[in-house]
Coordinates of C-alpha atoms in Angstrom, one line a residue:
Chain A
M1 CA 145.9 189.8 57.8
T2 CA 149.4 189.0 56.7
V3 CA 152.9 189.9 57.9
G4 CA 153.2 192.0 54.8
D5 CA 150.3 194.1 56.0
L6 CA 151.9 194.6 59.4
G7 CA 155.4 195.6 58.2
E8 CA 158.7 194.8 59.9
F9 CA 158.2 196.7 63.1
G10 CA 154.5 195.6 63.4
V11 CA 155.7 192.0 63.2
I12 CA 158.4 192.6 65.8
G13 CA 155.9 194.3 68.2
R14 CA 153.3 191.6 67.7
I15 CA 155.9 188.8 68.4
A16 CA 157.4 190.6 71.4
G17 CA 154.0 191.3 72.9
R18 CA 153.3 187.5 73.2
L19 CA 156.5 186.7 74.9
P20 CA 156.9 186.9 78.7
Q21 CA 160.5 187.4 79.9
G22 CA 161.9 185.3 82.7
A23 CA 164.2 186.5 85.4
A24 CA 167.4 185.5 83.6
V25 CA 166.5 188.1 80.9
L26 CA 168.1 191.3 82.1
L27 CA 167.2 193.1 78.9
G28 CA 164.8 191.6 76.4
P29 CA 163.8 192.3 72.8
G30 CA 163.9 195.8 71.4
D31 CA 167.6 196.9 71.6
D32 CA 170.6 196.1 69.5
A33 CA 171.1 193.0 71.7
A34 CA 169.6 191.3 74.6
I35 CA 171.4 190.8 78.0
L36 CA 171.1 187.5 79.9
S37 CA 172.2 186.6 83.4
A38 CA 175.1 184.0 83.3
P39 CA 175.6 183.2 86.9
D40 CA 177.9 180.4 86.3
G41 CA 180.4 182.6 84.5
R42 CA 180.2 180.2 81.5
V43 CA 177.4 180.1 79.0
V44 CA 176.4 177.1 76.8
V45 CA 175.4 178.0 73.3
S46 CA 173.9 176.0 70.4
T47 CA 172.4 177.1 67.1
D48 CA 170.3 175.4 64.4
L49 CA 169.0 176.5 61.0
L50 CA 165.6 175.1 60.0
I51 CA 164.4 175.5 56.5
E52 CA 160.9 175.0 55.1
G53 CA 160.7 172.0 52.9
R54 CA 163.7 170.3 54.5
H55 CA 163.0 170.5 58.3
F56 CA 159.3 171.0 58.2
R57 CA 156.4 171.5 55.8
R58 CA 153.6 173.9 56.5
N59 CA 151.1 171.5 55.2
W60 CA 152.2 168.8 57.5
S61 CA 152.8 170.8 60.7
S62 CA 151.0 173.8 62.2
G63 CA 152.8 176.9 63.0
Y64 CA 152.5 176.1 66.6
D65 CA 154.1 172.6 66.1
I66 CA 156.9 174.2 64.1
G67 CA 157.7 176.6 66.9
R68 CA 157.5 173.9 69.5
K69 CA 159.9 171.7 67.4
A70 CA 162.3 174.4 66.5
A71 CA 162.6 175.4 70.2
A72 CA 162.8 171.7 71.3
Q73 CA 165.7 170.7 69.2
N74 CA 167.8 173.6 70.4
L75 CA 166.8 173.4 74.1
S76 CA 167.7 169.7 74.0
D77 CA 171.1 170.4 72.8
I78 CA 171.6 172.7 75.8
A79 CA 170.3 170.0 78.2
A80 CA 172.5 167.4 76.5
M81 CA 175.5 169.3 77.9
G82 CA 174.1 169.0 81.4
A83 CA 173.1 172.6 81.4
E84 CA 169.7 174.4 82.1
P85 CA 168.4 176.4 79.1
T86 CA 167.9 180.1 79.9
A87 CA 166.8 181.6 76.6
I88 CA 166.5 181.2 72.9
F89 CA 166.9 183.7 70.0
V90 CA 165.0 183.3 66.8
G91 CA 166.1 184.7 63.3
L92 CA 162.8 184.5 61.4
G93 CA 162.5 184.6 57.6
L94 CA 158.9 184.9 56.5
P95 CA 157.1 185.2 53.1
A96 CA 155.0 188.4 53.1
D97 CA 151.8 186.3 52.7
V98 CA 152.1 184.4 56.0
T99 CA 149.1 185.2 58.1
T100 CA 149.3 186.8 61.5
D101 CA 147.4 183.9 62.8
W102 CA 150.2 181.6 61.7
L103 CA 152.8 183.9 63.1
D104 CA 151.0 184.0 66.4
A105 CA 150.8 180.2 66.5
L106 CA 154.5 179.9 65.7
T107 CA 155.4 182.4 68.4
D108 CA 153.2 180.6 71.0
G109 CA 154.9 177.4 70.1
F110 CA 158.3 178.8 70.8
R111 CA 156.9 180.4 74.0
D112 CA 155.3 177.2 75.3
E113 CA 158.3 174.9 74.6
C114 CA 160.6 177.4 76.3
A115 CA 158.2 177.5 79.3
L116 CA 158.7 173.8 79.9
V117 CA 162.2 174.6 81.0
G118 CA 161.8 178.1 82.4
A119 CA 163.5 179.7 79.3
S120 CA 162.5 182.8 77.5
V121 CA 162.5 183.9 73.8
A122 CA 164.7 186.9 74.6
G123 CA 165.3 188.3 71.1
G124 CA 165.4 187.7 67.4
D125 CA 165.5 189.2 63.9
I126 CA 162.9 189.4 61.2
S127 CA 163.5 189.2 57.5
R128 CA 161.4 188.7 54.4
S129 CA 162.1 185.4 52.7
D130 CA 160.6 183.2 49.9
T131 CA 160.2 180.3 52.3
V132 CA 160.0 180.1 56.1
V133 CA 163.5 180.0 57.6
L134 CA 164.2 179.7 61.4
G135 CA 167.7 180.4 62.7
V136 CA 167.4 179.4 66.4
T137 CA 170.1 179.8 69.0
A138 CA 169.7 178.5 72.6
L139 CA 171.7 179.5 75.6
G140 CA 172.1 177.8 78.9
D141 CA 173.7 177.8 82.3
L142 CA 175.8 175.0 83.9
G143 CA 175.0 175.9 87.5
G144 CA 178.4 175.0 88.6
R145 CA 178.4 171.5 87.0
Q146 CA 181.0 170.3 84.7
P147 CA 179.7 170.0 81.1
V148 CA 179.0 166.5 79.7
T149 CA 180.8 166.4 76.4
R150 CA 181.0 163.5 73.9
S151 CA 184.5 162.4 74.7
G152 CA 184.4 160.9 78.2
A153 CA 183.1 157.4 77.5
R154 CA 185.5 154.6 78.5
P155 CA 185.3 150.8 78.1
G156 CA 183.3 149.3 80.9
H157 CA 180.9 152.2 81.0
V158 CA 177.2 151.5 80.2
V159 CA 175.2 153.2 77.5
A160 CA 171.7 154.4 78.4
V161 CA 168.9 156.3 76.7
A162 CA 166.1 158.5 78.1
G163 CA 163.2 159.3 75.8
R164 CA 161.6 158.0 72.7
L165 CA 163.5 156.5 69.7
G166 CA 162.2 156.0 66.2
H167 CA 158.8 157.6 66.9
A168 CA 159.4 160.7 64.8
A169 CA 160.8 158.6 61.9
A170 CA 157.8 156.3 62.0
G171 CA 155.5 159.4 62.0
L172 CA 157.3 160.9 59.0
A173 CA 157.0 157.5 57.2
L174 CA 153.3 157.5 57.8
L175 CA 152.9 161.1 56.6
Q176 CA 155.0 160.2 53.4
A177 CA 152.6 157.3 52.9
G178 CA 149.6 159.7 53.0
R179 CA 148.6 158.5 56.5
A180 CA 148.0 161.8 58.3
D181 CA 145.8 159.9 60.7
G182 CA 149.0 158.4 62.2
G183 CA 148.1 159.5 65.7
D184 CA 150.9 159.6 68.4
L185 CA 153.7 158.8 65.9
V186 CA 152.7 161.7 63.5
D187 CA 152.5 163.9 66.6
A188 CA 156.0 162.7 67.5
H189 CA 157.2 163.9 64.1
R190 CA 155.5 167.2 64.5
R191 CA 156.5 167.9 68.0
P192 CA 159.4 166.0 69.8
R193 CA 159.1 165.8 73.6
P194 CA 162.6 165.7 75.0
L195 CA 162.8 164.8 78.6
Y196 CA 164.8 167.9 79.4
A197 CA 165.4 167.3 83.1
C198 CA 167.3 164.2 82.2
G199 CA 170.1 166.2 80.8
P200 CA 171.2 168.1 83.9
G201 CA 170.0 165.0 85.8
A202 CA 172.5 162.8 83.9
A203 CA 175.3 165.2 84.7
R204 CA 174.4 164.8 88.4
L205 CA 174.4 161.1 88.1
G206 CA 177.9 161.2 86.8
A207 CA 177.4 160.8 83.0
T208 CA 180.7 160.6 81.2
A209 CA 179.4 161.4 77.7
M210 CA 176.1 162.6 76.4
L211 CA 174.2 163.9 73.4
D212 CA 170.7 164.2 72.2
V213 CA 169.6 161.9 69.4
S214 CA 168.8 164.0 66.4
D215 CA 170.2 162.1 63.5
G216 CA 169.6 158.5 64.7
L217 CA 170.9 156.5 67.6
L218 CA 173.6 154.6 65.7
Q219 CA 175.0 157.7 64.0
D220 CA 174.9 159.8 67.2
L221 CA 176.4 157.2 69.4
G222 CA 179.0 157.0 66.7
H223 CA 179.9 160.6 67.6
I224 CA 180.4 159.5 71.2
A225 CA 182.5 156.5 70.2
E226 CA 184.7 158.6 67.9
A227 CA 185.2 161.5 70.3
S228 CA 185.9 159.1 73.2
G229 CA 188.2 156.8 71.1
T230 CA 186.1 153.7 72.0
G231 CA 183.6 151.3 70.5
I232 CA 180.0 150.9 71.6
E233 CA 178.0 147.7 71.5
L234 CA 174.2 147.8 71.6
D235 CA 172.0 145.0 72.7
P236 CA 168.9 145.1 70.4
A237 CA 166.8 143.1 72.9
T238 CA 167.1 146.0 75.3
L239 CA 166.0 148.7 72.9
P240 CA 162.5 150.0 73.5
V241 CA 160.1 149.2 70.6
A242 CA 156.7 150.7 71.5
P243 CA 153.6 148.8 70.4
A244 CA 152.5 151.7 68.1
L245 CA 155.9 151.5 66.4
A246 CA 155.5 147.7 65.8
E247 CA 152.0 148.3 64.4
A248 CA 153.0 151.1 62.0
A249 CA 156.0 148.9 60.9
R250 CA 153.5 146.1 60.1
D251 CA 151.3 148.5 58.2
L252 CA 154.1 150.0 56.1
G253 CA 156.1 146.8 55.7
A254 CA 159.0 148.4 57.6
D255 CA 161.4 147.2 60.3
P256 CA 160.6 148.9 63.6
L257 CA 164.1 148.3 64.9
E258 CA 165.5 150.2 61.9
W259 CA 163.4 153.3 63.0
V260 CA 164.7 152.9 66.6
L261 CA 168.4 152.6 65.4
T262 CA 168.4 155.2 62.6
G263 CA 165.4 157.5 63.2
G264 CA 166.3 161.1 64.2
D265 CA 164.3 164.0 65.6
D266 CA 163.0 162.5 68.8
H267 CA 165.7 164.1 70.8
A268 CA 166.1 161.4 73.4
F269 CA 169.2 161.6 75.5
A270 CA 171.9 159.0 75.0
A271 CA 174.7 158.9 77.6
A272 CA 177.5 156.8 79.0
F273 CA 177.7 156.3 82.7
P274 CA 180.3 154.4 84.9
G275 CA 179.5 150.7 85.0
D276 CA 178.4 150.7 88.6
V277 CA 175.8 153.5 88.2
R278 CA 172.2 152.9 89.4
L279 CA 170.1 154.7 86.9
P280 CA 166.6 155.8 87.8
S281 CA 163.6 155.7 85.4
P282 CA 163.4 156.7 82.6
W283 CA 167.0 155.9 81.8
L284 CA 167.3 152.5 80.2
V285 CA 170.6 150.7 79.7
V286 CA 170.9 149.6 76.1
G287 CA 174.5 148.8 75.6
Q288 CA 178.1 149.2 76.7
V289 CA 181.2 151.0 75.9
I290 CA 183.9 148.6 74.6
E291 CA 187.4 148.7 73.3
G292 CA 187.6 149.3 69.5
K293 CA 185.8 151.6 67.2
G294 CA 182.3 152.2 65.9
V295 CA 178.8 151.2 67.0
H296 CA 177.9 147.6 66.8
V297 CA 174.5 146.0 67.2
T298 CA 174.8 142.5 68.7
G299 CA 173.5 140.0 66.1
R300 CA 173.5 142.5 63.2
S301 CA 176.4 143.0 60.8
G302 CA 177.5 146.4 59.6
T303 CA 176.4 149.7 61.0
A304 CA 173.5 151.6 59.5
G305 CA 173.8 155.3 58.9
G306 CA 171.7 158.3 59.8
W307 CA 170.8 161.6 58.2
D308 CA 173.3 163.6 56.2
H309 CA 172.0 166.9 55.1
F310 CA 174.0 166.8 51.8
R311 CA 173.9 163.2 50.8
Chain B
M1 CA 184.7 170.4 44.4
T2 CA 181.3 171.2 45.9
V3 CA 179.9 171.0 49.4
G4 CA 177.6 168.2 48.0
D5 CA 180.7 166.2 47.3
L6 CA 182.0 166.8 50.8
G7 CA 178.8 165.8 52.7
E8 CA 177.6 167.3 55.9
F9 CA 180.3 166.1 58.2
G10 CA 183.0 166.9 55.6
V11 CA 181.7 170.5 55.4
I12 CA 181.7 170.8 59.2
G13 CA 185.2 169.5 59.5
R14 CA 186.4 171.7 56.7
I15 CA 185.0 174.8 58.3
A16 CA 186.1 174.0 61.8
G17 CA 189.6 173.3 60.6
R18 CA 189.9 176.9 59.4
L19 CA 188.8 178.5 62.7
P20 CA 191.1 179.3 65.5
Q21 CA 189.5 179.3 68.9
G22 CA 190.3 182.2 71.3
A23 CA 190.7 182.0 75.1
A24 CA 187.0 182.8 75.8
V25 CA 186.0 179.5 74.0
L26 CA 186.0 176.9 76.7
L27 CA 184.6 174.2 74.3
G28 CA 184.4 174.9 70.6
P29 CA 182.7 173.3 67.6
G30 CA 182.0 169.5 67.6
D31 CA 179.7 168.9 70.6
D32 CA 175.9 169.5 71.1
A33 CA 176.8 173.0 72.1
A34 CA 179.8 175.3 72.7
I35 CA 180.8 176.8 76.1
L36 CA 182.0 180.3 76.3
S37 CA 183.5 182.1 79.2
A38 CA 181.2 184.9 80.5
P39 CA 183.3 186.5 83.2
D40 CA 181.0 189.4 83.7
G41 CA 178.2 187.1 84.8
R42 CA 176.0 188.6 82.1
V43 CA 176.1 187.8 78.4
V44 CA 175.1 190.1 75.5
V45 CA 173.4 188.3 72.6
S46 CA 172.3 189.5 69.1
T47 CA 171.1 187.5 66.2
D48 CA 170.6 188.3 62.5
L49 CA 169.2 186.3 59.6
L50 CA 170.8 187.0 56.1
I51 CA 169.2 185.7 53.0
E52 CA 170.7 185.6 49.5
G53 CA 169.0 188.0 47.2
R54 CA 167.8 190.1 50.0
H55 CA 170.9 190.9 52.1
F56 CA 173.6 190.0 49.7
R57 CA 174.0 188.7 46.1
R58 CA 176.7 186.2 45.2
N59 CA 177.4 188.0 41.9
W60 CA 177.9 191.3 43.6
S61 CA 179.9 190.1 46.6
S62 CA 182.6 187.4 47.1
G63 CA 182.1 184.7 49.7
Y64 CA 184.9 186.4 51.7
D65 CA 183.0 189.7 51.6
I66 CA 179.7 188.0 52.6
G67 CA 181.4 186.4 55.6
R68 CA 182.9 189.7 56.7
K69 CA 179.7 191.6 56.4
A70 CA 177.6 189.0 58.1
A71 CA 180.0 188.9 61.0
A72 CA 180.3 192.7 61.1
Q73 CA 176.6 193.4 61.4
N74 CA 176.3 191.2 64.4
L75 CA 179.6 192.1 66.1
S76 CA 178.6 195.8 65.8
D77 CA 175.3 195.1 67.6
I78 CA 177.3 193.7 70.5
A79 CA 179.7 196.7 70.5
A80 CA 176.6 199.1 70.3
M81 CA 175.7 197.9 73.8
G82 CA 179.1 198.8 75.1
A83 CA 180.2 195.2 75.2
E84 CA 183.3 193.3 73.8
P85 CA 182.3 190.6 71.3
T86 CA 183.5 187.2 72.4
A87 CA 182.1 184.7 69.8
I88 CA 179.7 184.2 66.9
F89 CA 177.7 181.2 65.8
V90 CA 176.7 180.6 62.2
G91 CA 173.7 178.6 61.0
L92 CA 174.7 178.0 57.4
G93 CA 172.2 177.0 54.7
L94 CA 174.0 176.0 51.4
P95 CA 173.0 174.8 48.0
A96 CA 174.8 171.6 47.2
D97 CA 176.6 173.1 44.2
V98 CA 178.4 175.7 46.3
T99 CA 182.1 175.2 45.7
T100 CA 184.5 174.4 48.5
D101 CA 186.5 177.4 47.4
W102 CA 183.5 179.7 48.0
L103 CA 182.9 178.0 51.4
D104 CA 186.5 178.5 52.4
A105 CA 186.3 182.2 51.5
L106 CA 183.1 182.7 53.4
T107 CA 184.7 180.9 56.5
D108 CA 187.8 183.1 56.2
G109 CA 185.6 186.2 56.0
F110 CA 183.9 185.3 59.2
R111 CA 187.2 184.4 60.9
D112 CA 189.0 187.6 59.8
E113 CA 186.2 190.0 60.8
C114 CA 186.0 188.2 64.3
A115 CA 189.8 188.5 64.6
L116 CA 189.5 192.3 64.5
V117 CA 187.8 192.2 67.9
G118 CA 189.4 189.1 69.3
A119 CA 186.2 187.0 68.9
S120 CA 186.0 183.4 67.6
V121 CA 183.5 181.5 65.4
A122 CA 182.8 179.1 68.2
G123 CA 180.0 176.9 66.6
G124 CA 177.3 176.6 64.0
D125 CA 175.0 174.4 62.1
I126 CA 174.9 173.2 58.5
S127 CA 171.9 172.6 56.3
R128 CA 171.2 172.2 52.6
S129 CA 169.2 175.1 51.2
D130 CA 168.1 176.4 47.8
T131 CA 169.8 179.6 48.4
V132 CA 172.6 180.7 50.8
V133 CA 171.1 181.5 54.2
L134 CA 173.2 182.7 57.2
G135 CA 171.8 182.7 60.7
V136 CA 174.4 184.6 62.7
T137 CA 174.4 185.0 66.5
A138 CA 177.0 187.1 68.3
L139 CA 177.8 187.1 72.0
G140 CA 179.7 189.5 74.1
D141 CA 180.9 190.5 77.6
L142 CA 180.2 193.8 79.4
G143 CA 183.4 193.7 81.4
G144 CA 181.6 195.2 84.4
R145 CA 180.2 198.1 82.5
Q146 CA 176.5 199.0 82.4
P147 CA 175.0 198.3 79.0
V148 CA 174.2 201.3 76.9
T149 CA 170.6 200.8 75.8
R150 CA 168.4 203.1 73.6
S151 CA 166.4 204.6 76.3
G152 CA 168.7 206.9 78.2
A153 CA 168.8 210.0 76.0
R154 CA 167.5 213.2 77.7
P155 CA 167.0 216.8 76.4
G156 CA 170.3 218.6 76.5
H157 CA 172.3 215.6 75.6
V158 CA 174.3 215.8 72.3
V159 CA 174.0 213.3 69.6
A160 CA 177.1 212.0 68.0
V161 CA 178.2 209.5 65.3
A162 CA 181.4 207.4 64.8
G163 CA 181.9 205.8 61.4
R164 CA 180.8 206.2 57.8
L165 CA 177.2 207.1 56.8
G166 CA 175.7 206.6 53.4
H167 CA 178.6 204.9 51.9
A168 CA 177.1 201.4 51.6
A169 CA 173.9 202.9 50.2
A170 CA 175.8 204.9 47.6
G171 CA 177.8 201.7 46.7
L172 CA 174.5 199.8 46.3
A173 CA 173.1 202.5 44.1
L174 CA 176.3 202.3 41.9
L175 CA 176.0 198.5 41.7
Q176 CA 172.3 198.8 40.8
A177 CA 173.3 201.3 38.1
G178 CA 175.7 198.7 36.7
R179 CA 178.7 200.6 38.0
A180 CA 180.7 197.7 39.6
D181 CA 183.8 200.0 39.3
G182 CA 182.5 202.1 42.1
G183 CA 185.6 201.8 44.2
D184 CA 185.5 202.5 47.9
L185 CA 181.7 203.0 47.9
V186 CA 181.0 199.6 46.4
D187 CA 183.6 198.1 48.9
A188 CA 181.6 199.8 51.6
H189 CA 178.5 198.1 50.5
R190 CA 180.3 194.8 50.2
R191 CA 182.0 195.0 53.5
P192 CA 181.1 197.5 56.3
R193 CA 183.9 198.7 58.6
P194 CA 182.4 199.3 62.0
L195 CA 184.7 201.2 64.4
Y196 CA 184.2 198.5 67.0
A197 CA 186.3 200.0 69.8
C198 CA 184.0 203.0 69.7
G199 CA 181.2 201.0 71.3
P200 CA 182.8 200.1 74.6
G201 CA 184.6 203.4 74.3
A202 CA 181.4 205.3 74.2
A203 CA 180.2 203.4 77.3
R204 CA 183.4 204.5 79.1
L205 CA 182.7 208.1 77.9
G206 CA 179.3 208.0 79.5
A207 CA 177.0 207.5 76.5
T208 CA 173.4 207.5 77.6
A209 CA 172.0 205.8 74.6
M210 CA 173.6 204.1 71.6
L211 CA 172.9 201.8 68.6
D212 CA 174.6 200.9 65.4
V213 CA 173.2 202.4 62.2
S214 CA 171.9 199.5 60.2
D215 CA 168.6 200.9 58.7
G216 CA 169.6 204.5 58.2
L217 CA 170.5 207.3 60.6
L218 CA 167.0 208.9 60.7
Q219 CA 165.2 205.7 61.3
D220 CA 167.7 204.4 63.8
L221 CA 167.9 207.6 65.8
G222 CA 164.1 207.5 65.8
H223 CA 164.4 204.3 67.9
I224 CA 166.5 206.2 70.4
A225 CA 164.0 209.0 70.4
E226 CA 161.1 206.7 70.9
A227 CA 162.7 204.5 73.6
S228 CA 163.9 207.6 75.4
G229 CA 160.7 209.6 75.1
T230 CA 162.5 212.6 73.5
G231 CA 163.0 214.2 70.2
I232 CA 166.2 214.5 68.3
E233 CA 167.3 217.4 66.1
L234 CA 170.0 216.9 63.5
D235 CA 172.1 219.8 62.0
P236 CA 172.7 218.8 58.4
A237 CA 175.7 221.1 58.2
T238 CA 177.6 218.9 60.7
L239 CA 176.8 215.6 58.9
P240 CA 179.9 214.2 57.2
V241 CA 179.5 214.0 53.4
A242 CA 182.6 212.5 52.0
P243 CA 183.9 213.8 48.6
A244 CA 183.4 210.3 47.0
L245 CA 179.8 210.4 48.1
A246 CA 179.3 213.9 46.6
E247 CA 180.9 212.7 43.3
A248 CA 178.7 209.5 43.1
A249 CA 175.6 211.6 43.8
R250 CA 176.5 214.0 40.9
D251 CA 177.0 210.9 38.6
L252 CA 173.7 209.3 39.5
G253 CA 171.7 212.5 40.0
A254 CA 171.1 211.6 43.6
D255 CA 171.2 213.7 46.9
P256 CA 174.2 212.7 49.0
L257 CA 172.6 213.9 52.1
E258 CA 169.7 211.5 51.4
W259 CA 172.2 208.6 51.5
V260 CA 173.7 210.0 54.7
L261 CA 170.4 210.3 56.4
T262 CA 168.6 207.1 55.2
G263 CA 171.4 204.7 54.0
G264 CA 171.8 201.6 56.1
D265 CA 174.5 199.0 56.4
D266 CA 177.5 201.1 57.3
H267 CA 177.1 200.2 61.0
A268 CA 178.4 203.5 62.3
F269 CA 177.7 204.0 65.9
A270 CA 175.2 206.7 66.9
A271 CA 175.0 207.8 70.5
A272 CA 173.8 210.4 73.0
F273 CA 176.1 211.8 75.6
P274 CA 175.7 214.4 78.4
G275 CA 175.9 217.9 76.9
D276 CA 179.2 218.7 78.7
V277 CA 181.1 215.7 77.2
R278 CA 184.3 216.1 75.5
L279 CA 184.3 213.6 72.6
P280 CA 187.6 212.4 71.1
S281 CA 187.9 211.6 67.4
P282 CA 186.3 209.9 65.5
W283 CA 183.1 210.9 67.3
L284 CA 181.4 213.8 65.6
V285 CA 178.5 215.8 67.2
V286 CA 175.7 216.0 64.7
G287 CA 172.7 217.1 66.7
Q288 CA 171.0 217.2 70.1
V289 CA 168.3 215.6 72.1
I290 CA 165.3 217.9 72.5
E291 CA 161.9 217.8 74.1
G292 CA 159.2 216.3 71.9
K293 CA 159.1 213.4 69.5
G294 CA 160.8 212.1 66.4
V295 CA 163.9 213.0 64.5
H296 CA 164.0 216.4 62.8
V297 CA 166.6 217.8 60.4
T298 CA 167.1 221.5 60.7
G299 CA 165.9 223.2 57.5
R300 CA 164.1 220.1 56.1
S301 CA 160.5 219.3 56.6
G302 CA 159.2 215.9 57.5
T303 CA 161.3 212.9 58.3
A304 CA 162.5 210.5 55.7
G305 CA 162.3 206.7 56.4
G306 CA 164.7 203.9 56.3
W307 CA 164.5 200.2 55.4
D308 CA 161.5 198.1 56.3
H309 CA 161.9 194.4 55.4
F310 CA 158.3 193.9 54.6
R311 CA 157.3 197.3 52.9

């Protein structure tokens, strides 16, 4: 059966029936708008647009993986402000020949990724489309904490990361080389695993600036450097290069450190902390905030770029 | 110049530079997420996905009109809950050959429609896309009022509308007939004009159920009837048929009442109120809530449908 057979309201009912609603959802799907609890009196909001062929491919990722990934990249934006995600909303463009099995898997992917952080899929919109399009908006609550923006890094602060770097990029390179057997790395491309608790955790540890790495460590730390009016120096010896990454790099004739520095989509958290901070695992100090501009890698000249959607 | 020439961050900077941020925006575009004030402690959220060729055509509507319309249909969802819109977020998929002039016009359309209700475009996302895609999410604040859902209509209540009905449908029919000179009706298709203040106003007047008419009066009132467990009877003699609508119907050999009953996209508000309510202009009583099921039009048999995105 396809979504075309079900019709618009059949699709909506089918999706809504698979989605439990948490306590923060005061009014869920089915009305003109949903209503969420916002106990902090402020609400954190992030939105992303994901388009088939650019952000995912249905022959490379299952519906379930696409739902997990689309949710993850938005939920991690909320966590990167130091907030707890409460809900996501999904604008869903679907070709009429998408099967209900695929739609169910997508829905379950959204549901399961949200469940990791206690958030709900609290609403959405359905439209017919030539390709699959996902407009995802996530909301979160600061729980009385101050938000961690990109602008608070100061010379003398340390730069630390929590989560995987370069894994999704290596997995994508393996897929592009026809190596769908790429194991954990291909899985990392299909489904990021942000360490969500590290976001609010960093806020409690006194992080002065933070973001999630979506376009590549160098490019994203560049945003912190620019917003903070500082430079950042990274020590490549401290950057984590997993054995699987080194092995894939040997196979493909690539530089694993290039993946670590410029690979996006793992949604690790990168943050600055006061120099005297004691960071618990999994935080790993990889550099420091310095006077000046830009992001520099000790022993490398120039700064590599990341992903630009129009270039 | 095109958005491809500007690049992703150039596009983001260009858009953000045209958008003033209101007092409810505690942190605007440029970080992982925006932060909005939510003084009520609850936040109202609605999302819509608009896809070129299905929801708008660039040869029928200007960028400015498309921005106005995309904002309007989301802001009216917030107002239809009895809330005041505070902000919208726009996920924007753009072909690389879209001109910066067109992008500026789109941005200004979003900005100007939001300005009507004191809301801000507080964030978004940019992606390259083969066609223009808009994922719009609107947020609002209830100001201590109870939300007006779809489920509170009871037999004996009156049904009333505020705003235009059938104008956008007539305008679309004129465009489809090659009559781009269709004046106000074509303008109504290009740019709805929801009477936003009527949403929170209805909540203050004691509305028991409300929505904005986006898929057609019959279909949308059907949602109220179903959610409330009642029927609705409409008196066609009380439905407003504007002279321009009657004239266009004569020209095209159409039935103007059909447009009024089934035409979407004008985003009028339709609401139920207790039978003893005294409704100020522009509210117009057009029917009543009855025992039973479905929406009936006095003197007509059957119930016509509305718009289904997959049928």
